[in-house]
């Protein structure tokens, strides 16, 4: 049997699988790749424009959803891969934000005499 002959049954099996394109287990992760794309686009921005709070929240969010993608049955490898990549992108942004914060001189607030 040729390799091409087995392609159609495998494609049908994927389409009808519990994590195939007929389910939210497929389209949810596909949409979440937008987070990765946005993070990659932010990599070109100056580090002073990165929000430390939002980037930290995205790190926690992706870590939680990686755990969720691994814990559910059937395992959602597409969701796991999406959040694994997002975790890497967000950690890089968090590193850039931290380095920018460390390189800024400390603000000294002087008390005004009365």
PDB file of N, CA and C in Angstrom:
ATOM      1  N   UNK A   1       0.838  -1.171   0.000  1.00  0.00           N
ATOM      2  CA  UNK A   1       0.000   0.000   0.000  1.00  0.00           C
ATOM      3  C   UNK A   1       0.887   1.240   0.000  1.00  0.00           C
ATOM      4  N   UNK A   2       0.551   2.212  -0.812  1.00  0.00           N
ATOM      5  CA  UNK A   2       1.358   3.418  -0.919  1.00  0.00           C
ATOM      6  C   UNK A   2       1.066   4.348   0.259  1.00  0.00           C
ATOM      7  N   UNK A   3       1.984   5.281   0.465  1.00  0.00           N
ATOM      8  CA  UNK A   3       1.800   6.250   1.550  1.00  0.00           C
ATOM      9  C   UNK A   3       0.613   7.156   1.286  1.00  0.00           C
ATOM     10  N   UNK A   4       0.386   7.503   0.034  1.00  0.00           N
ATOM     11  CA  UNK A   4      -0.738   8.382  -0.306  1.00  0.00           C
ATOM     12  C   UNK A   4      -2.076   7.705  -0.018  1.00  0.00           C
ATOM     13  N   UNK A   5      -2.149   6.397  -0.161  1.00  0.00           N
ATOM     14  CA  UNK A   5      -3.387   5.672   0.099  1.00  0.00           C
ATOM     15  C   UNK A   5      -3.810   5.734   1.556  1.00  0.00           C
ATOM     16  N   UNK A   6      -2.848   5.902   2.466  1.00  0.00           N
ATOM     17  CA  UNK A   6      -3.160   5.987   3.888  1.00  0.00           C
ATOM     18  C   UNK A   6      -3.422   7.397   4.365  1.00  0.00           C
ATOM     19  N   UNK A   7      -3.234   8.371   3.488  1.00  0.00           N
ATOM     20  CA  UNK A   7      -3.393   9.763   3.891  1.00  0.00           C
ATOM     21  C   UNK A   7      -4.855  10.126   4.155  1.00  0.00           C
ATOM     22  N   UNK A   8      -5.753   9.707   3.290  1.00  0.00           N
ATOM     23  CA  UNK A   8      -7.170  10.064   3.431  1.00  0.00           C
ATOM     24  C   UNK A   8      -7.760   9.501   4.728  1.00  0.00           C
ATOM     25  N   UNK A   9      -7.545   8.227   5.047  1.00  0.00           N
ATOM     26  CA  UNK A   9      -8.094   7.727   6.327  1.00  0.00           C
ATOM     27  C   UNK A   9      -7.491   8.444   7.549  1.00  0.00           C
ATOM     28  N   UNK A  10      -6.197   8.768   7.479  1.00  0.00           N
ATOM     29  CA  UNK A  10      -5.580   9.481   8.603  1.00  0.00           C
ATOM     30  C   UNK A  10      -6.139  10.894   8.728  1.00  0.00           C
ATOM     31  N   UNK A  11      -6.370  11.550   7.604  1.00  0.00           N
ATOM     32  CA  UNK A  11      -6.949  12.887   7.616  1.00  0.00           C
ATOM     33  C   UNK A  11      -8.367  12.849   8.174  1.00  0.00           C
ATOM     34  N   UNK A  12      -9.155  11.865   7.756  1.00  0.00           N
ATOM     35  CA  UNK A  12     -10.519  11.719   8.286  1.00  0.00           C
ATOM     36  C   UNK A  12     -10.491  11.431   9.776  1.00  0.00           C
ATOM     37  N   UNK A  13      -9.545  10.608  10.216  1.00  0.00           N
ATOM     38  CA  UNK A  13      -9.433  10.305  11.641  1.00  0.00           C
ATOM     39  C   UNK A  13      -9.092  11.560  12.436  1.00  0.00           C
ATOM     40  N   UNK A  14      -8.201  12.402  11.891  1.00  0.00           N
ATOM     41  CA  UNK A  14      -7.846  13.651  12.561  1.00  0.00           C
ATOM     42  C   UNK A  14      -9.046  14.596  12.622  1.00  0.00           C
ATOM     43  N   UNK A  15      -9.742  14.756  11.515  1.00  0.00           N
ATOM     44  CA  UNK A  15     -10.890  15.674  11.462  1.00  0.00           C
ATOM     45  C   UNK A  15     -11.957  15.250  12.461  1.00  0.00           C
ATOM     46  N   UNK A  16     -12.174  13.966  12.628  1.00  0.00           N
ATOM     47  CA  UNK A  16     -13.217  13.470  13.519  1.00  0.00           C
ATOM     48  C   UNK A  16     -12.723  13.134  14.927  1.00  0.00           C
ATOM     49  N   UNK A  17     -11.446  13.407  15.224  1.00  0.00           N
ATOM     50  CA  UNK A  17     -10.898  13.074  16.540  1.00  0.00           C
ATOM     51  C   UNK A  17     -11.420  14.040  17.612  1.00  0.00           C
ATOM     52  N   UNK A  18     -11.286  13.666  18.894  1.00  0.00           N
ATOM     53  CA  UNK A  18     -11.757  14.540  19.986  1.00  0.00           C
ATOM     54  C   UNK A  18     -11.016  15.876  20.071  1.00  0.00           C
ATOM     55  N   UNK A  19      -9.847  15.975  19.440  1.00  0.00           N
ATOM     56  CA  UNK A  19      -9.113  17.244  19.435  1.00  0.00           C
ATOM     57  C   UNK A  19      -8.971  17.797  18.019  1.00  0.00           C
ATOM     58  N   UNK A  20      -9.813  17.356  17.117  1.00  0.00           N
ATOM     59  CA  UNK A  20      -9.750  17.782  15.719  1.00  0.00           C
ATOM     60  C   UNK A  20     -10.432  19.116  15.475  1.00  0.00           C
ATOM     61  N   UNK A  21     -10.445  19.553  14.222  1.00  0.00           N
ATOM     62  CA  UNK A  21     -10.973  20.873  13.889  1.00  0.00           C
ATOM     63  C   UNK A  21     -12.479  21.035  14.044  1.00  0.00           C
ATOM     64  N   UNK A  22     -13.176  20.005  14.434  1.00  0.00           N
ATOM     65  CA  UNK A  22     -14.609  20.140  14.709  1.00  0.00           C
ATOM     66  C   UNK A  22     -14.871  20.499  16.170  1.00  0.00           C
ATOM     67  N   UNK A  23     -13.809  20.740  16.935  1.00  0.00           N
ATOM     68  CA  UNK A  23     -13.962  20.986  18.368  1.00  0.00           C
ATOM     69  C   UNK A  23     -13.259  22.272  18.795  1.00  0.00           C
ATOM     70  N   UNK A  24     -13.611  22.732  19.990  1.00  0.00           N
ATOM     71  CA  UNK A  24     -12.909  23.886  20.561  1.00  0.00           C
ATOM     72  C   UNK A  24     -11.513  23.506  21.036  1.00  0.00           C
ATOM     73  N   UNK A  25     -11.254  22.207  21.200  1.00  0.00           N
ATOM     74  CA  UNK A  25      -9.907  21.755  21.574  1.00  0.00           C
ATOM     75  C   UNK A  25      -8.904  22.057  20.471  1.00  0.00           C
ATOM     76  N   UNK A  26      -9.385  22.332  19.286  1.00  0.00           N
ATOM     77  CA  UNK A  26      -8.520  22.692  18.168  1.00  0.00           C
ATOM     78  C   UNK A  26      -8.503  24.205  17.960  1.00  0.00           C
ATOM     79  N   UNK A  27      -9.669  24.823  17.868  1.00  0.00           N
ATOM     80  CA  UNK A  27      -9.749  26.244  17.517  1.00  0.00           C
ATOM     81  C   UNK A  27      -9.318  27.164  18.646  1.00  0.00           C
ATOM     82  N   UNK A  28      -9.498  26.749  19.889  1.00  0.00           N
ATOM     83  CA  UNK A  28      -9.014  27.554  21.018  1.00  0.00           C
ATOM     84  C   UNK A  28      -7.506  27.752  20.957  1.00  0.00           C
ATOM     85  N   UNK A  29      -6.731  26.668  20.856  1.00  0.00           N
ATOM     86  CA  UNK A  29      -5.287  26.838  20.741  1.00  0.00           C
ATOM     87  C   UNK A  29      -4.856  27.590  19.489  1.00  0.00           C
ATOM     88  N   UNK A  30      -5.561  27.370  18.387  1.00  0.00           N
ATOM     89  CA  UNK A  30      -5.212  28.102  17.163  1.00  0.00           C
ATOM     90  C   UNK A  30      -5.343  29.604  17.417  1.00  0.00           C
ATOM     91  N   UNK A  31      -6.408  30.013  18.078  1.00  0.00           N
ATOM     92  CA  UNK A  31      -6.604  31.433  18.379  1.00  0.00           C
ATOM     93  C   UNK A  31      -5.552  31.936  19.365  1.00  0.00           C
ATOM     94  N   UNK A  32      -5.136  31.081  20.297  1.00  0.00           N
ATOM     95  CA  UNK A  32      -4.145  31.496  21.299  1.00  0.00           C
ATOM     96  C   UNK A  32      -2.757  31.739  20.710  1.00  0.00           C
ATOM     97  N   UNK A  33      -2.508  31.275  19.501  1.00  0.00           N
ATOM     98  CA  UNK A  33      -1.222  31.578  18.868  1.00  0.00           C
ATOM     99  C   UNK A  33      -1.091  33.073  18.638  1.00  0.00           C
ATOM    100  N   UNK A  34      -2.212  33.794  18.701  1.00  0.00           N
ATOM    101  CA  UNK A  34      -2.160  35.257  18.605  1.00  0.00           C
ATOM    102  C   UNK A  34      -1.368  35.873  19.753  1.00  0.00           C
ATOM    103  N   UNK A  35      -1.419  35.258  20.950  1.00  0.00           N
ATOM    104  CA  UNK A  35      -0.619  35.743  22.073  1.00  0.00           C
ATOM    105  C   UNK A  35       0.865  35.644  21.762  1.00  0.00           C
ATOM    106  N   UNK A  36       1.248  34.549  21.148  1.00  0.00           N
ATOM    107  CA  UNK A  36       2.658  34.348  20.792  1.00  0.00           C
ATOM    108  C   UNK A  36       3.078  35.385  19.757  1.00  0.00           C
ATOM    109  N   UNK A  37       2.232  35.598  18.747  1.00  0.00           N
ATOM    110  CA  UNK A  37       2.539  36.586  17.708  1.00  0.00           C
ATOM    111  C   UNK A  37       2.640  37.988  18.308  1.00  0.00           C
ATOM    112  N   UNK A  38       1.743  38.334  19.224  1.00  0.00           N
ATOM    113  CA  UNK A  38       1.787  39.655  19.858  1.00  0.00           C
ATOM    114  C   UNK A  38       3.048  39.814  20.696  1.00  0.00           C
ATOM    115  N   UNK A  39       3.424  38.757  21.418  1.00  0.00           N
ATOM    116  CA  UNK A  39       4.647  38.808  22.212  1.00  0.00           C
ATOM    117  C   UNK A  39       5.880  38.965  21.350  1.00  0.00           C
ATOM    118  N   UNK A  40       5.897  38.268  20.226  1.00  0.00           N
ATOM    119  CA  UNK A  40       7.027  38.410  19.304  1.00  0.00           C
ATOM    120  C   UNK A  40       7.078  39.821  18.724  1.00  0.00           C
ATOM    121  N   UNK A  41       5.922  40.395  18.436  1.00  0.00           N
ATOM    122  CA  UNK A  41       5.887  41.779  17.933  1.00  0.00           C
ATOM    123  C   UNK A  41       6.383  42.747  19.005  1.00  0.00           C
ATOM    124  N   UNK A  42       6.067  42.471  20.268  1.00  0.00           N
ATOM    125  CA  UNK A  42       6.532  43.332  21.363  1.00  0.00           C
ATOM    126  C   UNK A  42       8.039  43.240  21.572  1.00  0.00           C
ATOM    127  N   UNK A  43       8.655  42.207  21.055  1.00  0.00           N
ATOM    128  CA  UNK A  43      10.110  42.055  21.193  1.00  0.00           C
ATOM    129  C   UNK A  43      10.857  43.178  20.488  1.00  0.00           C
ATOM    130  N   UNK A  44      10.201  43.844  19.541  1.00  0.00           N
ATOM    131  CA  UNK A  44      10.834  44.949  18.821  1.00  0.00           C
ATOM    132  C   UNK A  44      10.608  46.296  19.494  1.00  0.00           C
ATOM    133  N   UNK A  45       9.778  46.339  20.510  1.00  0.00           N
ATOM    134  CA  UNK A  45       9.491  47.592  21.201  1.00  0.00           C
ATOM    135  C   UNK A  45      10.600  47.911  22.197  1.00  0.00           C
ATOM    136  N   UNK A  46      10.745  49.190  22.526  1.00  0.00           N
ATOM    137  CA  UNK A  46      11.712  49.531  23.577  1.00  0.00           C
ATOM    138  C   UNK A  46      11.311  48.876  24.899  1.00  0.00           C
ATOM    139  N   UNK A  47      12.293  48.453  25.662  1.00  0.00           N
ATOM    140  CA  UNK A  47      12.022  47.745  26.914  1.00  0.00           C
ATOM    141  C   UNK A  47      11.251  48.604  27.906  1.00  0.00           C
ATOM    142  N   UNK A  48      11.362  49.912  27.805  1.00  0.00           N
ATOM    143  CA  UNK A  48      10.647  50.803  28.728  1.00  0.00           C
ATOM    144  C   UNK A  48       9.137  50.759  28.502  1.00  0.00           C
ATOM    145  N   UNK A  49       8.712  50.291  27.361  1.00  0.00           N
ATOM    146  CA  UNK A  49       7.276  50.232  27.053  1.00  0.00           C
ATOM    147  C   UNK A  49       6.638  48.902  27.472  1.00  0.00           C
ATOM    148  N   UNK A  50       7.425  47.969  27.966  1.00  0.00           N
ATOM    149  CA  UNK A  50       6.908  46.665  28.389  1.00  0.00           C
ATOM    150  C   UNK A  50       6.288  46.804  29.772  1.00  0.00           C
ATOM    151  N   UNK A  51       5.103  46.265  29.940  1.00  0.00           N
ATOM    152  CA  UNK A  51       4.432  46.264  31.240  1.00  0.00           C
ATOM    153  C   UNK A  51       4.868  45.029  32.028  1.00  0.00           C
ATOM    154  N   UNK A  52       5.536  45.261  33.138  1.00  0.00           N
ATOM    155  CA  UNK A  52       5.977  44.150  33.981  1.00  0.00           C
ATOM    156  C   UNK A  52       4.807  43.378  34.559  1.00  0.00           C
ATOM    157  N   UNK A  53       3.744  44.091  34.949  1.00  0.00           N
ATOM    158  CA  UNK A  53       2.570  43.431  35.532  1.00  0.00           C
ATOM    159  C   UNK A  53       1.863  42.547  34.502  1.00  0.00           C
ATOM    160  N   UNK A  54       1.652  43.080  33.313  1.00  0.00           N
ATOM    161  CA  UNK A  54       0.934  42.308  32.288  1.00  0.00           C
ATOM    162  C   UNK A  54       1.765  41.122  31.820  1.00  0.00           C
ATOM    163  N   UNK A  55       3.053  41.332  31.661  1.00  0.00           N
ATOM    164  CA  UNK A  55       3.923  40.243  31.221  1.00  0.00           C
ATOM    165  C   UNK A  55       3.975  39.142  32.279  1.00  0.00           C
ATOM    166  N   UNK A  56       4.020  39.529  33.548  1.00  0.00           N
ATOM    167  CA  UNK A  56       3.991  38.536  34.631  1.00  0.00           C
ATOM    168  C   UNK A  56       2.681  37.759  34.627  1.00  0.00           C
ATOM    169  N   UNK A  57       1.578  38.471  34.406  1.00  0.00           N
ATOM    170  CA  UNK A  57       0.268  37.810  34.350  1.00  0.00           C
ATOM    171  C   UNK A  57       0.224  36.815  33.182  1.00  0.00           C
ATOM    172  N   UNK A  58       0.789  37.187  32.044  1.00  0.00           N
ATOM    173  CA  UNK A  58       0.806  36.275  30.898  1.00  0.00           C
ATOM    174  C   UNK A  58       1.674  35.047  31.177  1.00  0.00           C
ATOM    175  N   UNK A  59       2.748  35.215  31.933  1.00  0.00           N
ATOM    176  CA  UNK A  59       3.591  34.069  32.309  1.00  0.00           C
ATOM    177  C   UNK A  59       2.805  33.088  33.179  1.00  0.00           C
ATOM    178  N   UNK A  60       2.095  33.625  34.165  1.00  0.00           N
ATOM    179  CA  UNK A  60       1.290  32.767  35.047  1.00  0.00           C
ATOM    180  C   UNK A  60       0.175  32.094  34.244  1.00  0.00           C
ATOM    181  N   UNK A  61      -0.492  32.859  33.388  1.00  0.00           N
ATOM    182  CA  UNK A  61      -1.574  32.338  32.550  1.00  0.00           C
ATOM    183  C   UNK A  61      -1.091  31.172  31.689  1.00  0.00           C
ATOM    184  N   UNK A  62       0.040  31.346  31.022  1.00  0.00           N
ATOM    185  CA  UNK A  62       0.529  30.281  30.146  1.00  0.00           C
ATOM    186  C   UNK A  62       0.984  29.066  30.942  1.00  0.00           C
ATOM    187  N   UNK A  63       1.585  29.293  32.104  1.00  0.00           N
ATOM    188  CA  UNK A  63       2.003  28.159  32.936  1.00  0.00           C
ATOM    189  C   UNK A  63       0.784  27.353  33.389  1.00  0.00           C
ATOM    190  N   UNK A  64      -0.274  28.047  33.801  1.00  0.00           N
ATOM    191  CA  UNK A  64      -1.487  27.345  34.235  1.00  0.00           C
ATOM    192  C   UNK A  64      -2.129  26.569  33.085  1.00  0.00           C
ATOM    193  N   UNK A  65      -2.165  27.176  31.906  1.00  0.00           N
ATOM    194  CA  UNK A  65      -2.794  26.496  30.785  1.00  0.00           C
ATOM    195  C   UNK A  65      -1.930  25.378  30.222  1.00  0.00           C
ATOM    196  N   UNK A  66      -0.617  25.439  30.398  1.00  0.00           N
ATOM    197  CA  UNK A  66       0.218  24.283  30.026  1.00  0.00           C
ATOM    198  C   UNK A  66      -0.151  23.098  30.911  1.00  0.00           C
ATOM    199  N   UNK A  67      -0.318  23.370  32.198  1.00  0.00           N
ATOM    200  CA  UNK A  67      -0.714  22.308  33.131  1.00  0.00           C
ATOM    201  C   UNK A  67      -2.090  21.753  32.765  1.00  0.00           C
ATOM    202  N   UNK A  68      -3.031  22.643  32.438  1.00  0.00           N
ATOM    203  CA  UNK A  68      -4.375  22.226  32.055  1.00  0.00           C
ATOM    204  C   UNK A  68      -4.332  21.365  30.797  1.00  0.00           C
ATOM    205  N   UNK A  69      -3.569  21.800  29.789  1.00  0.00           N
ATOM    206  CA  UNK A  69      -3.496  21.063  28.528  1.00  0.00           C
ATOM    207  C   UNK A  69      -2.933  19.668  28.737  1.00  0.00           C
ATOM    208  N   UNK A  70      -2.055  19.520  29.724  1.00  0.00           N
ATOM    209  CA  UNK A  70      -1.461  18.220  29.995  1.00  0.00           C
ATOM    210  C   UNK A  70      -2.395  17.349  30.839  1.00  0.00           C
ATOM    211  N   UNK A  71      -3.196  17.976  31.703  1.00  0.00           N
ATOM    212  CA  UNK A  71      -4.018  17.220  32.645  1.00  0.00           C
ATOM    213  C   UNK A  71      -5.314  16.696  32.035  1.00  0.00           C
ATOM    214  N   UNK A  72      -5.873  17.395  31.054  1.00  0.00           N
ATOM    215  CA  UNK A  72      -7.160  16.972  30.505  1.00  0.00           C
ATOM    216  C   UNK A  72      -7.001  15.722  29.648  1.00  0.00           C
ATOM    217  N   UNK A  73      -8.093  15.034  29.448  1.00  0.00           N
ATOM    218  CA  UNK A  73      -8.107  13.856  28.576  1.00  0.00           C
ATOM    219  C   UNK A  73      -9.078  14.097  27.449  1.00  0.00           C
ATOM    220  N   UNK A  74      -8.746  13.928  26.217  1.00  0.00           N
ATOM    221  CA  UNK A  74      -7.406  13.596  25.742  1.00  0.00           C
ATOM    222  C   UNK A  74      -6.483  14.802  25.870  1.00  0.00           C
ATOM    223  N   UNK A  75      -5.200  14.534  26.041  1.00  0.00           N
ATOM    224  CA  UNK A  75      -4.226  15.616  26.166  1.00  0.00           C
ATOM    225  C   UNK A  75      -4.269  16.494  24.930  1.00  0.00           C
ATOM    226  N   UNK A  76      -4.194  17.786  25.172  1.00  0.00           N
ATOM    227  CA  UNK A  76      -4.264  18.744  24.071  1.00  0.00           C
ATOM    228  C   UNK A  76      -2.851  19.263  23.792  1.00  0.00           C
ATOM    229  N   UNK A  77      -2.149  18.587  22.903  1.00  0.00           N
ATOM    230  CA  UNK A  77      -0.764  18.926  22.595  1.00  0.00           C
ATOM    231  C   UNK A  77      -0.655  20.267  21.876  1.00  0.00           C
ATOM    232  N   UNK A  78      -1.653  20.624  21.099  1.00  0.00           N
ATOM    233  CA  UNK A  78      -1.631  21.913  20.402  1.00  0.00           C
ATOM    234  C   UNK A  78      -1.729  23.059  21.416  1.00  0.00           C
ATOM    235  N   UNK A  79      -2.595  22.931  22.400  1.00  0.00           N
ATOM    236  CA  UNK A  79      -2.716  23.946  23.447  1.00  0.00           C
ATOM    237  C   UNK A  79      -1.435  24.013  24.269  1.00  0.00           C
ATOM    238  N   UNK A  80      -0.862  22.873  24.584  1.00  0.00           N
ATOM    239  CA  UNK A  80       0.380  22.838  25.344  1.00  0.00           C
ATOM    240  C   UNK A  80       1.497  23.541  24.571  1.00  0.00           C
ATOM    241  N   UNK A  81       1.631  23.237  23.285  1.00  0.00           N
ATOM    242  CA  UNK A  81       2.688  23.845  22.467  1.00  0.00           C
ATOM    243  C   UNK A  81       2.513  25.357  22.375  1.00  0.00           C
ATOM    244  N   UNK A  82       1.284  25.789  22.221  1.00  0.00           N
ATOM    245  CA  UNK A  82       0.993  27.224  22.135  1.00  0.00           C
ATOM    246  C   UNK A  82       1.443  27.939  23.409  1.00  0.00           C
ATOM    247  N   UNK A  83       1.062  27.417  24.555  1.00  0.00           N
ATOM    248  CA  UNK A  83       1.404  28.077  25.811  1.00  0.00           C
ATOM    249  C   UNK A  83       2.864  27.883  26.185  1.00  0.00           C
ATOM    250  N   UNK A  84       3.484  26.802  25.755  1.00  0.00           N
ATOM    251  CA  UNK A  84       4.925  26.628  25.962  1.00  0.00           C
ATOM    252  C   UNK A  84       5.688  27.721  25.214  1.00  0.00           C
ATOM    253  N   UNK A  85       5.304  27.961  23.962  1.00  0.00           N
ATOM    254  CA  UNK A  85       5.946  29.019  23.172  1.00  0.00           C
ATOM    255  C   UNK A  85       5.659  30.392  23.765  1.00  0.00           C
ATOM    256  N   UNK A  86       4.421  30.620  24.204  1.00  0.00           N
ATOM    257  CA  UNK A  86       4.084  31.908  24.804  1.00  0.00           C
ATOM    258  C   UNK A  86       4.862  32.127  26.093  1.00  0.00           C
ATOM    259  N   UNK A  87       5.049  31.079  26.874  1.00  0.00           N
ATOM    260  CA  UNK A  87       5.821  31.204  28.119  1.00  0.00           C
ATOM    261  C   UNK A  87       7.242  31.666  27.810  1.00  0.00           C
ATOM    262  N   UNK A  88       7.847  31.090  26.788  1.00  0.00           N
ATOM    263  CA  UNK A  88       9.198  31.500  26.403  1.00  0.00           C
ATOM    264  C   UNK A  88       9.260  32.948  25.946  1.00  0.00           C
ATOM    265  N   UNK A  89       8.305  33.354  25.133  1.00  0.00           N
ATOM    266  CA  UNK A  89       8.263  34.736  24.642  1.00  0.00           C
ATOM    267  C   UNK A  89       8.049  35.698  25.807  1.00  0.00           C
ATOM    268  N   UNK A  90       7.117  35.389  26.695  1.00  0.00           N
ATOM    269  CA  UNK A  90       6.815  36.287  27.811  1.00  0.00           C
ATOM    270  C   UNK A  90       7.965  36.358  28.806  1.00  0.00           C
ATOM    271  N   UNK A  91       8.645  35.237  29.045  1.00  0.00           N
ATOM    272  CA  UNK A  91       9.803  35.268  29.942  1.00  0.00           C
ATOM    273  C   UNK A  91      10.913  36.129  29.356  1.00  0.00           C
ATOM    274  N   UNK A  92      11.083  36.096  28.042  1.00  0.00           N
ATOM    275  CA  UNK A  92      12.073  36.956  27.411  1.00  0.00           C
ATOM    276  C   UNK A  92      11.686  38.429  27.580  1.00  0.00           C
ATOM    277  N   UNK A  93      10.404  38.750  27.394  1.00  0.00           N
ATOM    278  CA  UNK A  93       9.955  40.127  27.597  1.00  0.00           C
ATOM    279  C   UNK A  93      10.134  40.555  29.057  1.00  0.00           C
ATOM    280  N   UNK A  94       9.857  39.638  29.982  1.00  0.00           N
ATOM    281  CA  UNK A  94      10.022  39.947  31.400  1.00  0.00           C
ATOM    282  C   UNK A  94      11.499  40.199  31.723  1.00  0.00           C
ATOM    283  N   UNK A  95      12.373  39.439  31.108  1.00  0.00           N
ATOM    284  CA  UNK A  95      13.811  39.649  31.289  1.00  0.00           C
ATOM    285  C   UNK A  95      14.209  41.028  30.775  1.00  0.00           C
ATOM    286  N   UNK A  96      13.726  41.399  29.589  1.00  0.00           N
ATOM    287  CA  UNK A  96      14.048  42.711  29.025  1.00  0.00           C
ATOM    288  C   UNK A  96      13.519  43.833  29.914  1.00  0.00           C
ATOM    289  N   UNK A  97      12.292  43.675  30.436  1.00  0.00           N
ATOM    290  CA  UNK A  97      11.707  44.676  31.333  1.00  0.00           C
ATOM    291  C   UNK A  97      12.553  44.815  32.599  1.00  0.00           C
ATOM    292  N   UNK A  98      12.947  43.679  33.180  1.00  0.00           N
ATOM    293  CA  UNK A  98      13.743  43.692  34.414  1.00  0.00           C
ATOM    294  C   UNK A  98      15.085  44.380  34.188  1.00  0.00           C
ATOM    295  N   UNK A  99      15.764  44.044  33.096  1.00  0.00           N
ATOM    296  CA  UNK A  99      17.053  44.669  32.797  1.00  0.00           C
ATOM    297  C   UNK A  99      16.896  46.168  32.595  1.00  0.00           C
ATOM    298  N   UNK A 100      15.803  46.593  31.974  1.00  0.00           N
ATOM    299  CA  UNK A 100      15.562  48.029  31.786  1.00  0.00           C
ATOM    300  C   UNK A 100      15.323  48.713  33.129  1.00  0.00           C
ATOM    301  N   UNK A 101      14.608  48.032  34.030  1.00  0.00           N
ATOM    302  CA  UNK A 101      14.368  48.601  35.360  1.00  0.00           C
ATOM    303  C   UNK A 101      15.667  48.731  36.148  1.00  0.00           C
ATOM    304  N   UNK A 102      16.545  47.762  35.995  1.00  0.00           N
ATOM    305  CA  UNK A 102      17.810  47.782  36.725  1.00  0.00           C
ATOM    306  C   UNK A 102      18.763  48.842  36.198  1.00  0.00           C
ATOM    307  N   UNK A 103      18.651  49.171  34.932  1.00  0.00           N
ATOM    308  CA  UNK A 103      19.576  50.145  34.347  1.00  0.00           C
ATOM    309  C   UNK A 103      19.132  51.583  34.581  1.00  0.00           C
ATOM    310  N   UNK A 104      17.901  51.800  35.018  1.00  0.00           N
ATOM    311  CA  UNK A 104      17.426  53.158  35.296  1.00  0.00           C
ATOM    312  C   UNK A 104      17.948  53.618  36.644  1.00  0.00           C
ATOM    313  N   UNK A 105      18.356  54.871  36.731  1.00  0.00           N
ATOM    314  CA  UNK A 105      18.812  55.360  38.041  1.00  0.00           C
ATOM    315  C   UNK A 105      17.640  55.435  39.016  1.00  0.00           C
ATOM    316  N   UNK A 106      17.949  55.190  40.264  1.00  0.00           N
ATOM    317  CA  UNK A 106      16.913  55.228  41.296  1.00  0.00           C
ATOM    318  C   UNK A 106      16.444  56.660  41.499  1.00  0.00           C
ATOM    319  N   UNK A 107      15.146  56.820  41.680  1.00  0.00           N
ATOM    320  CA  UNK A 107      14.591  58.136  41.944  1.00  0.00           C
ATOM    321  C   UNK A 107      14.760  58.461  43.424  1.00  0.00           C
ATOM    322  N   UNK A 108      15.298  59.620  43.690  1.00  0.00           N
ATOM    323  CA  UNK A 108      15.483  60.051  45.071  1.00  0.00           C
ATOM    324  C   UNK A 108      14.442  61.117  45.363  1.00  0.00           C
ATOM    325  N   UNK A 109      13.647  60.862  46.365  1.00  0.00           N
ATOM    326  CA  UNK A 109      12.619  61.812  46.753  1.00  0.00           C
ATOM    327  C   UNK A 109      13.109  62.558  47.987  1.00  0.00           C
ATOM    328  N   UNK A 110      13.242  63.857  47.829  1.00  0.00           N
ATOM    329  CA  UNK A 110      13.714  64.678  48.960  1.00  0.00           C
ATOM    330  C   UNK A 110      12.518  65.300  49.655  1.00  0.00           C
ATOM    331  N   UNK A 111      12.604  65.322  50.958  1.00  0.00           N
ATOM    332  CA  UNK A 111      11.550  65.972  51.734  1.00  0.00           C
ATOM    333  C   UNK A 111      11.741  67.477  51.662  1.00  0.00           C
ATOM    334  N   UNK A 112      10.665  68.169  51.463  1.00  0.00           N
ATOM    335  CA  UNK A 112      10.754  69.640  51.404  1.00  0.00           C
ATOM    336  C   UNK A 112      10.599  70.197  52.820  1.00  0.00           C
ATOM    337  N   UNK A 113      11.514  71.044  53.221  1.00  0.00           N
ATOM    338  CA  UNK A 113      11.405  71.618  54.584  1.00  0.00           C
ATOM    339  C   UNK A 113      10.241  72.588  54.660  1.00  0.00           C
ATOM    340  N   UNK A 114       9.610  72.623  55.809  1.00  0.00           N
ATOM    341  CA  UNK A 114       8.481  73.536  56.024  1.00  0.00           C
ATOM    342  C   UNK A 114       8.862  74.655  56.921  1.00  0.00           C
TER     343      UNK A 114
END
